[in-house]
mmCIF file of C-alpha atoms in Angstrom:
data_model
loop_
_atom_site.group_PDB
_atom_site.id
_atom_site.type_symbol
_atom_site.label_atom_id
_atom_site.label_comp_id
_atom_site.label_asym_id
_atom_site.label_seq_id
_atom_site.Cartn_x
_atom_site.Cartn_y
_atom_site.Cartn_z
ATOM 1 C CA TYR A 1332 120.031 125.640 106.777
ATOM 2 C CA SER A 1333 122.878 125.199 109.072
ATOM 3 C CA MET A 1334 123.476 122.992 112.111
ATOM 4 C CA VAL A 1335 125.943 123.327 114.792
ATOM 5 C CA SER A 1336 128.414 120.424 115.306
ATOM 6 C CA ILE A 1337 129.068 118.873 118.455
ATOM 7 C CA PRO A 1338 132.417 118.914 119.769
ATOM 8 C CA GLY A 1339 134.613 115.367 119.390
ATOM 9 C CA GLU A 1340 131.059 113.684 117.320
ATOM 10 C CA LEU A 1341 129.699 113.637 114.174
ATOM 11 C CA LYS A 1342 130.718 116.888 112.030
ATOM 12 C CA THR A 1343 127.221 117.800 111.036
ATOM 13 C CA PRO A 1344 128.015 118.871 107.084
ATOM 14 C CA ASP A 1345 125.266 121.719 105.847
ATOM 15 C CA LEU A 1346 121.554 120.316 106.233
ATOM 16 C CA LEU A 1347 120.958 120.144 101.944
ATOM 17 C CA PRO A 1348 117.000 119.409 100.456
ATOM 18 C CA GLU A 1349 117.174 115.902 99.716
ATOM 19 C CA THR A 1350 117.464 115.628 95.640
ATOM 20 C CA ASN A 1351 116.231 112.753 93.741
ATOM 21 C CA HIS A 1352 117.399 111.594 90.586
ATOM 22 C CA THR A 1353 115.131 109.360 87.860
ATOM 23 C CA TRP A 1354 114.346 108.296 85.072
ATOM 24 C CA GLU A 1355 112.007 105.531 83.823
ATOM 25 C CA ILE A 1356 111.220 103.751 80.132
ATOM 26 C CA GLY A 1357 108.561 101.952 79.342
ATOM 27 C CA THR A 1358 106.257 100.401 76.871
ATOM 28 C CA ASP A 1359 102.494 99.970 75.699
ATOM 29 C CA LEU A 1360 101.802 97.225 73.056
ATOM 30 C CA GLY A 1361 98.032 96.541 72.171
ATOM 31 C CA PHE A 1362 97.092 93.560 70.001
ATOM 32 C CA ILE A 1363 94.280 91.324 68.887
ATOM 33 C CA ASP A 1364 92.316 95.039 68.336
ATOM 34 C CA SER A 1365 94.038 96.162 71.502
ATOM 35 C CA ARG A 1366 92.284 92.399 73.410
ATOM 36 C CA LEU A 1367 95.726 92.084 74.770
ATOM 37 C CA ILE A 1368 98.270 94.949 76.321
ATOM 38 C CA PHE A 1369 101.608 94.884 77.684
ATOM 39 C CA ASN A 1370 102.719 97.574 79.691
ATOM 40 C CA LEU A 1371 106.158 97.535 81.406
ATOM 41 C CA THR A 1372 108.715 99.945 83.032
ATOM 42 C CA TYR A 1373 112.137 99.803 83.534
ATOM 43 C CA TYR A 1374 113.069 103.028 86.444
ATOM 44 C CA TYR A 1375 116.412 104.182 88.433
ATOM 45 C CA SER A 1376 116.051 106.367 91.169
ATOM 46 C CA LEU A 1377 118.895 107.575 93.579
ATOM 47 C CA ALA A 1378 117.617 109.817 96.424
ATOM 48 C CA GLU A 1379 120.753 111.769 98.001
ATOM 49 C CA ASN A 1380 121.231 114.212 100.682
ATOM 50 C CA GLN A 1381 118.438 112.706 102.520
ATOM 51 C CA ILE A 1382 117.715 113.600 105.557
ATOM 52 C CA MET A 1383 117.591 111.498 108.684
ATOM 53 C CA SER A 1384 117.732 111.157 112.659
ATOM 54 C CA VAL A 1385 120.386 108.987 113.136
ATOM 55 C CA PRO A 1386 121.170 107.833 117.400
ATOM 56 C CA ILE A 1387 124.031 109.653 118.537
ATOM 57 C CA PRO A 1388 125.827 108.813 122.236
ATOM 58 C CA ILE A 1389 124.092 110.322 125.362
ATOM 59 C CA SER A 1390 126.891 111.597 126.901
ATOM 60 C CA THR A 1391 126.356 115.012 124.564
ATOM 61 C CA SER A 1392 122.734 115.209 125.628
ATOM 62 C CA TYR A 1393 121.045 114.089 123.053
ATOM 63 C CA SER A 1394 119.957 111.179 121.643
ATOM 64 C CA SER A 1395 119.549 112.063 118.144
ATOM 65 C CA LYS A 1396 120.640 114.773 115.473
ATOM 66 C CA VAL A 1397 119.666 115.118 111.624
ATOM 67 C CA LEU A 1398 122.089 114.049 109.669
ATOM 68 C CA ASN A 1399 122.112 114.246 105.412
ATOM 69 C CA SER A 1400 122.544 110.812 105.703
ATOM 70 C CA GLY A 1401 124.003 109.054 102.464
ATOM 71 C CA GLU A 1402 122.762 107.868 99.286
ATOM 72 C CA VAL A 1403 120.308 105.020 98.246
ATOM 73 C CA GLN A 1404 120.000 103.662 94.876
ATOM 74 C CA ASN A 1405 116.549 101.948 93.852
ATOM 75 C CA SER A 1406 115.518 100.069 90.613
ATOM 76 C CA GLY A 1407 113.094 97.990 88.791
ATOM 77 C CA ILE A 1408 110.525 96.558 86.802
ATOM 78 C CA GLU A 1409 106.936 96.625 86.877
ATOM 79 C CA LEU A 1410 105.126 94.858 84.493
ATOM 80 C CA GLN A 1411 101.568 94.105 83.813
ATOM 81 C CA ILE A 1412 98.864 92.528 81.481
ATOM 82 C CA ASP A 1413 95.963 93.006 80.459
ATOM 83 C CA ALA A 1414 94.062 90.176 78.544
ATOM 84 C CA ILE A 1415 90.458 89.850 76.876
ATOM 85 C CA LEU A 1416 90.003 85.956 76.826
ATOM 86 C CA ILE A 1417 86.477 85.650 75.943
ATOM 87 C CA SER A 1418 83.979 88.526 74.773
ATOM 88 C CA ARG A 1419 80.234 88.020 73.763
ATOM 89 C CA PRO A 1420 78.136 90.753 74.182
ATOM 90 C CA SER A 1421 74.794 88.396 75.289
ATOM 91 C CA GLY A 1422 77.053 85.831 76.677
ATOM 92 C CA PHE A 1423 79.750 84.910 78.493
ATOM 93 C CA ASN A 1424 82.901 87.283 79.042
ATOM 94 C CA TRP A 1425 86.320 86.711 80.871
ATOM 95 C CA ASP A 1426 88.919 89.534 81.290
ATOM 96 C CA ALA A 1427 92.105 89.162 83.620
ATOM 97 C CA THR A 1428 95.078 90.745 84.418
ATOM 98 C CA LEU A 1429 98.459 89.778 85.566
ATOM 99 C CA MET A 1430 100.726 92.317 87.901
ATOM 100 C CA TYR A 1431 104.218 91.953 88.282
ATOM 101 C CA THR A 1432 106.819 94.340 89.883
ATOM 102 C CA LYS A 1433 110.688 93.605 91.221
ATOM 103 C CA ASN A 1434 112.879 96.063 93.178
ATOM 104 C CA ASN A 1435 116.260 96.051 93.702
ATOM 105 C CA SER A 1436 117.992 98.453 96.577
ATOM 106 C CA GLU A 1437 121.118 99.134 97.682
ATOM 107 C CA VAL A 1438 122.963 101.972 99.782
ATOM 108 C CA LYS A 1439 125.314 103.264 97.963
ATOM 109 C CA SER A 1440 126.685 105.908 100.585
ATOM 110 C CA ILE A 1441 126.316 107.247 104.182
ATOM 111 C CA HIS A 1442 127.165 109.656 106.896
ATOM 112 C CA PRO A 1443 131.214 108.892 106.353
ATOM 113 C CA ASP A 1444 131.334 109.193 110.260
ATOM 114 C CA LEU A 1445 129.258 106.033 110.425
ATOM 115 C CA ASN A 1446 129.088 102.321 109.543
ATOM 116 C CA SER A 1447 125.841 101.679 109.944
ATOM 117 C CA ILE A 1448 122.167 103.831 110.630
ATOM 118 C CA ILE A 1449 119.732 101.798 113.082
ATOM 119 C CA LEU A 1450 115.971 102.398 110.377
ATOM 120 C CA ASN A 1451 113.622 100.404 113.518
ATOM 121 C CA SER A 1452 114.364 97.548 115.787
ATOM 122 C CA ALA A 1453 113.146 95.744 118.923
ATOM 123 C CA TRP A 1454 114.327 93.640 121.695
ATOM 124 C CA HIS A 1455 117.712 92.860 119.743
ATOM 125 C CA ALA A 1456 116.669 93.084 116.555
ATOM 126 C CA THR A 1457 117.381 96.085 114.419
ATOM 127 C CA ILE A 1458 116.822 96.588 110.638
ATOM 128 C CA GLU A 1459 119.753 98.907 109.210
ATOM 129 C CA ALA A 1460 121.386 100.572 106.186
ATOM 130 C CA ARG A 1461 124.898 99.870 105.272
ATOM 131 C CA PRO A 1462 126.851 101.429 102.706
ATOM 132 C CA GLY A 1463 127.198 98.832 100.185
ATOM 133 C CA GLU A 1464 124.319 96.206 100.571
ATOM 134 C CA GLU A 1465 120.112 95.926 100.504
ATOM 135 C CA TYR A 1466 118.491 98.071 102.181
ATOM 136 C CA GLY A 1467 116.565 97.460 105.371
ATOM 137 C CA LEU A 1468 118.651 94.177 106.061
ATOM 138 C CA ILE A 1469 118.170 92.818 109.658
ATOM 139 C CA TYR A 1470 120.809 91.976 112.244
ATOM 140 C CA GLY A 1471 121.335 90.599 114.677
ATOM 141 C CA TYR A 1472 123.172 87.548 116.939
ATOM 142 C CA ASP A 1473 122.774 84.247 116.560
ATOM 143 C CA TRP A 1474 123.962 80.745 117.959
ATOM 144 C CA LYS A 1475 127.545 80.351 117.515
ATOM 145 C CA ARG A 1476 128.125 77.898 114.692
ATOM 146 C CA ASP A 1477 131.883 75.564 113.568
ATOM 147 C CA ALA A 1478 132.694 76.062 110.087
ATOM 148 C CA ASP A 1479 129.723 73.688 108.584
ATOM 149 C CA GLY A 1480 127.089 76.285 110.109
ATOM 150 C CA ASN A 1481 126.635 73.236 112.838
ATOM 151 C CA ARG A 1482 125.160 74.529 115.997
ATOM 152 C CA LEU A 1483 127.752 74.212 118.792
ATOM 153 C CA ILE A 1484 127.060 73.227 122.011
ATOM 154 C CA ASP A 1485 128.805 73.453 125.361
ATOM 155 C CA SER A 1486 128.684 70.389 128.346
ATOM 156 C CA ARG A 1487 124.983 71.293 129.683
ATOM 157 C CA GLY A 1488 123.986 70.902 126.345
ATOM 158 C CA TRP A 1489 122.947 74.824 126.109
ATOM 159 C CA PRO A 1490 123.756 76.971 122.634
ATOM 160 C CA MET A 1491 126.353 79.697 122.711
ATOM 161 C CA GLN A 1492 125.775 83.246 121.289
ATOM 162 C CA GLY A 1493 127.548 83.607 117.973
ATOM 163 C CA ASP A 1494 130.834 85.947 118.264
ATOM 164 C CA SER A 1495 128.971 88.665 115.638
ATOM 165 C CA LEU A 1496 125.721 90.326 114.405
ATOM 166 C CA ILE A 1497 125.130 89.790 111.149
ATOM 167 C CA SER A 1498 121.984 89.551 108.630
ATOM 168 C CA HIS A 1499 118.935 87.637 108.432
ATOM 169 C CA GLY A 1500 117.701 88.768 105.557
ATOM 170 C CA SER A 1501 115.914 91.736 103.893
ATOM 171 C CA ILE A 1502 112.634 92.885 104.793
ATOM 172 C CA ASN A 1503 112.097 93.649 101.357
ATOM 173 C CA PRO A 1504 110.735 91.335 99.031
ATOM 174 C CA ASP A 1505 112.054 89.299 96.160
ATOM 175 C CA TYR A 1506 108.642 90.726 94.223
ATOM 176 C CA MET A 1507 104.984 90.738 94.477
ATOM 177 C CA PHE A 1508 102.609 89.008 91.925
ATOM 178 C CA GLY A 1509 98.392 90.079 91.311
ATOM 179 C CA PHE A 1510 96.122 87.718 89.454
ATOM 180 C CA ARG A 1511 92.460 89.323 89.199
ATOM 181 C CA ASN A 1512 89.732 87.499 86.711
ATOM 182 C CA SER A 1513 87.148 88.743 86.209
ATOM 183 C CA PHE A 1514 83.776 86.504 84.676
ATOM 184 C CA SER A 1515 80.352 87.683 83.609
ATOM 185 C CA TYR A 1516 77.400 85.852 82.281
ATOM 186 C CA LYS A 1517 73.958 87.691 81.819
ATOM 187 C CA GLY A 1518 74.234 89.926 84.530
ATOM 188 C CA PHE A 1519 75.807 87.737 86.923
ATOM 189 C CA THR A 1520 80.112 88.393 87.252
ATOM 190 C CA LEU A 1521 82.377 86.840 89.427
ATOM 191 C CA SER A 1522 85.727 88.498 89.990
ATOM 192 C CA PHE A 1523 88.370 87.699 92.302
ATOM 193 C CA LEU A 1524 92.195 88.540 93.181
ATOM 194 C CA ILE A 1525 95.166 86.888 94.432
ATOM 195 C CA ASP A 1526 97.860 88.361 95.479
ATOM 196 C CA GLY A 1527 101.418 87.375 96.553
ATOM 197 C CA THR A 1528 104.465 88.352 98.422
ATOM 198 C CA MET A 1529 107.763 86.068 98.124
ATOM 199 C CA GLY A 1530 111.162 86.621 99.497
ATOM 200 C CA ALA A 1531 110.805 88.750 102.760
ATOM 201 C CA LYS A 1532 111.672 88.864 106.006
ATOM 202 C CA ILE A 1533 110.058 89.714 109.851
ATOM 203 C CA TYR A 1534 111.060 89.878 112.688
ATOM 204 C CA SER A 1535 108.758 88.267 115.566
ATOM 205 C CA TRP A 1536 108.774 89.553 118.437
ATOM 206 C CA GLY A 1537 105.829 87.708 118.814
ATOM 207 C CA LYS A 1538 107.457 84.773 118.879
ATOM 208 C CA THR A 1539 110.505 85.712 121.156
ATOM 209 C CA TYR A 1540 108.160 87.052 123.780
ATOM 210 C CA LYS A 1541 105.939 83.499 122.933
ATOM 211 C CA MET A 1542 108.943 81.103 123.115
ATOM 212 C CA LEU A 1543 109.833 83.320 126.345
ATOM 213 C CA TRP A 1544 107.044 81.865 127.732
ATOM 214 C CA GLY A 1545 106.508 78.941 126.807
ATOM 215 C CA THR A 1546 103.018 79.223 125.339
ATOM 216 C CA ASP A 1547 104.648 78.750 121.430
ATOM 217 C CA ALA A 1548 103.729 75.805 120.196
ATOM 218 C CA GLU A 1549 107.414 74.631 119.686
ATOM 219 C CA THR A 1550 108.111 74.529 122.911
ATOM 220 C CA LEU A 1551 106.207 71.343 123.608
ATOM 221 C CA GLU A 1552 108.826 69.876 122.213
ATOM 222 C CA GLY A 1553 110.070 67.096 125.171
ATOM 223 C CA ARG A 1554 108.252 68.869 128.097
ATOM 224 C CA GLU A 1555 106.483 66.139 128.134
ATOM 225 C CA GLU A 1556 109.078 63.767 128.134
ATOM 226 C CA TRP A 1557 111.466 65.367 130.774
ATOM 227 C CA PHE A 1558 108.284 66.190 133.357
ATOM 228 C CA GLU A 1559 107.837 61.494 133.193
ATOM 229 C CA THR A 1560 111.637 61.803 134.075
ATOM 230 C CA HIS A 1561 111.763 64.165 136.375
ATOM 231 C CA GLU A 1562 110.046 64.828 139.922
ATOM 232 C CA ASN A 1563 110.592 68.364 141.919
ATOM 233 C CA GLY A 1564 112.498 69.054 138.664
ATOM 234 C CA PHE A 1565 114.506 66.738 139.342
ATOM 235 C CA PRO A 1566 116.000 63.178 138.010
ATOM 236 C CA ILE A 1567 114.458 60.755 139.250
ATOM 237 C CA PRO A 1568 116.949 58.374 140.761
ATOM 238 C CA GLY A 1569 117.188 54.956 138.200
ATOM 239 C CA VAL A 1570 115.637 57.147 135.221
ATOM 240 C CA GLU A 1571 117.844 58.151 132.163
ATOM 241 C CA PRO A 1572 116.448 61.740 131.810
ATOM 242 C CA GLU A 1573 115.271 63.361 128.859
ATOM 243 C CA GLY A 1574 113.645 66.238 127.677
ATOM 244 C CA TYR A 1575 114.356 68.720 124.717
ATOM 245 C CA VAL A 1576 117.721 68.225 122.462
ATOM 246 C CA PHE A 1577 119.073 71.777 120.721
ATOM 247 C CA GLU A 1578 120.317 70.135 117.572
ATOM 248 C CA GLY A 1579 124.103 70.774 116.934
ATOM 249 C CA VAL A 1580 127.840 69.548 118.033
ATOM 250 C CA MET A 1581 128.918 69.537 120.837
ATOM 251 C CA GLU A 1582 132.186 71.805 120.832
ATOM 252 C CA ASP A 1583 134.637 69.926 122.781
ATOM 253 C CA SER A 1584 134.266 67.106 120.546
ATOM 254 C CA GLY A 1585 132.677 67.860 117.171
ATOM 255 C CA GLU A 1586 130.234 64.568 118.336
ATOM 256 C CA PRO A 1587 126.225 65.289 117.923
ATOM 257 C CA ASN A 1588 124.251 66.713 121.024
ATOM 258 C CA THR A 1589 122.294 64.434 123.237
ATOM 259 C CA ILE A 1590 122.074 66.283 126.046
ATOM 260 C CA PRO A 1591 118.217 67.198 126.867
ATOM 261 C CA LEU A 1592 118.170 70.374 128.857
ATOM 262 C CA GLU A 1593 117.839 70.866 132.662
ATOM 263 C CA ASP A 1594 114.718 72.510 132.503
ATOM 264 C CA PRO A 1595 112.100 72.642 129.417
ATOM 265 C CA ALA A 1596 111.870 77.006 130.150
ATOM 266 C CA TYR A 1597 115.505 76.902 129.177
ATOM 267 C CA ARG A 1598 113.832 76.359 125.895
ATOM 268 C CA GLY A 1599 112.306 79.713 125.060
ATOM 269 C CA TYR A 1600 114.955 81.323 128.123
ATOM 270 C CA LEU A 1601 118.157 81.063 125.994
ATOM 271 C CA PRO A 1602 117.322 82.226 122.805
ATOM 272 C CA TYR A 1603 115.921 85.180 124.936
ATOM 273 C CA ARG A 1604 119.334 85.524 127.434
ATOM 274 C CA ASP A 1605 121.632 84.948 124.242
ATOM 275 C CA ARG A 1606 119.544 87.732 122.645
ATOM 276 C CA ILE A 1607 119.573 85.082 119.502
ATOM 277 C CA ILE A 1608 116.662 86.392 117.128
ATOM 278 C CA THR A 1609 117.462 83.100 113.966
ATOM 279 C CA GLU A 1610 114.272 81.584 115.344
ATOM 280 C CA SER A 1611 112.236 84.865 115.289
ATOM 281 C CA VAL A 1612 113.340 85.696 112.132
ATOM 282 C CA LEU A 1613 110.385 84.776 109.859
ATOM 283 C CA ASP A 1614 109.823 83.926 106.472
ATOM 284 C CA ALA A 1615 107.420 86.779 105.355
ATOM 285 C CA SER A 1616 105.816 85.086 101.841
ATOM 286 C CA SER A 1617 102.862 84.691 101.175
ATOM 287 C CA ILE A 1618 99.808 83.788 98.441
ATOM 288 C CA ARG A 1619 96.010 84.277 98.966
ATOM 289 C CA ILE A 1620 92.985 85.230 98.321
ATOM 290 C CA ARG A 1621 93.321 89.101 98.539
ATOM 291 C CA GLU A 1622 89.611 90.065 97.502
ATOM 292 C CA ALA A 1623 86.467 87.927 95.825
ATOM 293 C CA SER A 1624 83.071 89.029 95.069
ATOM 294 C CA LEU A 1625 80.112 87.944 93.040
ATOM 295 C CA SER A 1626 77.523 90.269 91.967
ATOM 296 C CA TYR A 1627 73.785 90.485 89.812
ATOM 297 C CA THR A 1628 72.910 93.347 87.819
ATOM 298 C CA PHE A 1629 69.503 93.313 87.230
ATOM 299 C CA PRO A 1630 67.345 93.736 83.535
ATOM 300 C CA HIS A 1631 67.331 97.406 82.662
ATOM 301 C CA LYS A 1632 63.664 96.546 81.990
ATOM 302 C CA LEU A 1633 62.644 94.901 85.521
ATOM 303 C CA VAL A 1634 64.308 97.524 87.019
ATOM 304 C CA SER A 1635 63.100 100.586 85.080
ATOM 305 C CA LYS A 1636 59.052 99.709 86.342
ATOM 306 C CA TRP A 1637 60.672 100.582 89.921
ATOM 307 C CA LYS A 1638 61.811 103.752 88.684
ATOM 308 C CA MET A 1639 65.422 102.683 88.858
ATOM 309 C CA THR A 1640 67.900 103.677 86.087
ATOM 310 C CA ASN A 1641 70.006 100.368 88.482
ATOM 311 C CA LEU A 1642 69.927 97.686 91.122
ATOM 312 C CA THR A 1643 73.670 95.347 91.574
ATOM 313 C CA LEU A 1644 73.405 93.348 94.523
ATOM 314 C CA ALA A 1645 76.805 92.157 95.254
ATOM 315 C CA LEU A 1646 78.256 90.004 97.762
ATOM 316 C CA THR A 1647 81.971 90.727 98.792
ATOM 317 C CA GLY A 1648 84.533 89.226 101.237
ATOM 318 C CA ARG A 1649 88.206 90.402 101.761
ATOM 319 C CA ASN A 1650 91.385 88.563 103.133
ATOM 320 C CA LEU A 1651 89.216 85.050 102.232
ATOM 321 C CA TYR A 1652 92.281 82.855 102.051
ATOM 322 C CA PHE A 1653 95.950 81.964 101.797
ATOM 323 C CA PHE A 1654 97.261 78.828 98.742
ATOM 324 C CA TYR A 1655 101.326 79.145 101.149
ATOM 325 C CA LYS A 1656 101.976 81.334 104.353
ATOM 326 C CA PRO A 1657 105.434 79.703 106.075
ATOM 327 C CA ALA A 1658 104.591 81.401 109.089
ATOM 328 C CA ASP A 1659 103.035 79.703 110.819
ATOM 329 C CA HIS A 1660 102.422 82.315 113.738
ATOM 330 C CA ILE A 1661 101.508 85.465 111.699
ATOM 331 C CA ASP A 1662 99.965 87.175 109.554
ATOM 332 C CA PRO A 1663 103.671 87.925 107.286
ATOM 333 C CA GLU A 1664 101.406 91.749 106.528
ATOM 334 C CA ALA A 1665 101.086 92.437 110.317
ATOM 335 C CA GLY A 1666 104.137 95.217 110.538
ATOM 336 C CA TYR A 1667 103.167 97.597 113.474
ATOM 337 C CA SER A 1668 103.647 100.539 111.698
ATOM 338 C CA SER A 1669 102.792 101.943 108.090
ATOM 339 C CA GLY A 1670 106.824 103.630 107.580
ATOM 340 C CA ASN A 1671 109.160 101.696 105.247
ATOM 341 C CA THR A 1672 110.257 99.175 107.631
ATOM 342 C CA GLY A 1673 107.365 98.793 109.881
ATOM 343 C CA ASN A 1674 107.090 95.746 107.720
ATOM 344 C CA GLY A 1675 109.927 94.696 109.271
ATOM 345 C CA ILE A 1676 108.705 94.198 112.501
ATOM 346 C CA GLU A 1677 106.256 92.794 114.186
ATOM 347 C CA GLN A 1678 105.225 92.847 117.705
ATOM 348 C CA SER A 1679 102.200 90.547 118.661
ATOM 349 C CA THR A 1680 100.057 92.163 116.476
ATOM 350 C CA LEU A 1681 96.321 90.637 116.932
ATOM 351 C CA PRO A 1682 95.506 87.870 113.746
ATOM 352 C CA SER A 1683 94.349 89.475 110.310
ATOM 353 C CA THR A 1684 90.513 89.819 110.149
ATOM 354 C CA ARG A 1685 88.671 88.157 107.110
ATOM 355 C CA SER A 1686 85.643 90.367 106.526
ATOM 356 C CA ILE A 1687 82.273 89.146 104.156
ATOM 357 C CA GLY A 1688 80.309 91.931 103.642
ATOM 358 C CA PHE A 1689 77.099 92.710 101.328
ATOM 359 C CA ASN A 1690 76.373 96.291 99.129
ATOM 360 C CA LEU A 1691 73.383 96.675 97.732
ATOM 361 C CA ARG A 1692 73.863 100.002 95.112
ATOM 362 C CA VAL A 1693 70.882 101.478 93.698
ATOM 363 C CA GLY A 1694 70.722 104.346 90.938
ATOM 364 C CA PHE A 1695 67.271 106.443 90.292
#
């Protein structure tokens, strides 16, 4: 396959098939008559000649073109431990499974005429692939800061846009884990799965939008104080104006900022106007009860009288409870698509659904 290059624009090599160099090594170890089993795998993958749609200047009459866009390396470990902790055929039984996964990714190279590839975007946040960096970093503007990281504030009490786009973290988790338990006793079975994802980031367009319109809980800070010290939008004579004060230091003096905003609406408007995504990049870590089930299997002697071979009644719940979720605004799995970067952007997604249902299974 060959593509015609556009004069003066990106030079396109022959479109080569995507190749993937992969190897893995692992072991299965069983102990105590296989009551304890370890399954450990280390893998490595180098994907070359990846075919991507890359943005190009619209002066070409096209918005993108298909290119062989470089190499991405992935490596990591997968661990699963299965254990039969208690086994009594006519009594109490307890089985458990622990799962752990960690993946490391790096963009080794992209097309030589490009500095980065935008994989996904929303508002002014982009998810990018840049050579030498982790695949899937979130890029956008931060506030202007001094050498110590303090936000710089102008004479009106307003923070300012930083000079350049910076990385706000990766959409990829540091690691994932799951812990499943199953308890059984004389026909009753109780099982549940707890899983967790730690270290990933997600850009929440929903929070940006709520901040802009003042419907986010954070925009309440200082609002009541502002209305108490203002009338018709102006400070009440003889009353010291109050309201929301951006944390930071004055650019001209280095002293802590004490100037309240002129209007509470600026609390969410300034990040929107200056394309600041810092407050809207959230920690996507979570630990939750993914699923739980309680079932009862009727004794065979009883169901055989009803011309049945099996009768089981079960109560099952999914998405039941968060033990840990620093992103108060959203479900951290509320990405808008199933693509490999869709989990990094939330676009005013509806809340996750908790489901509880009954199941009746009959065998004849």
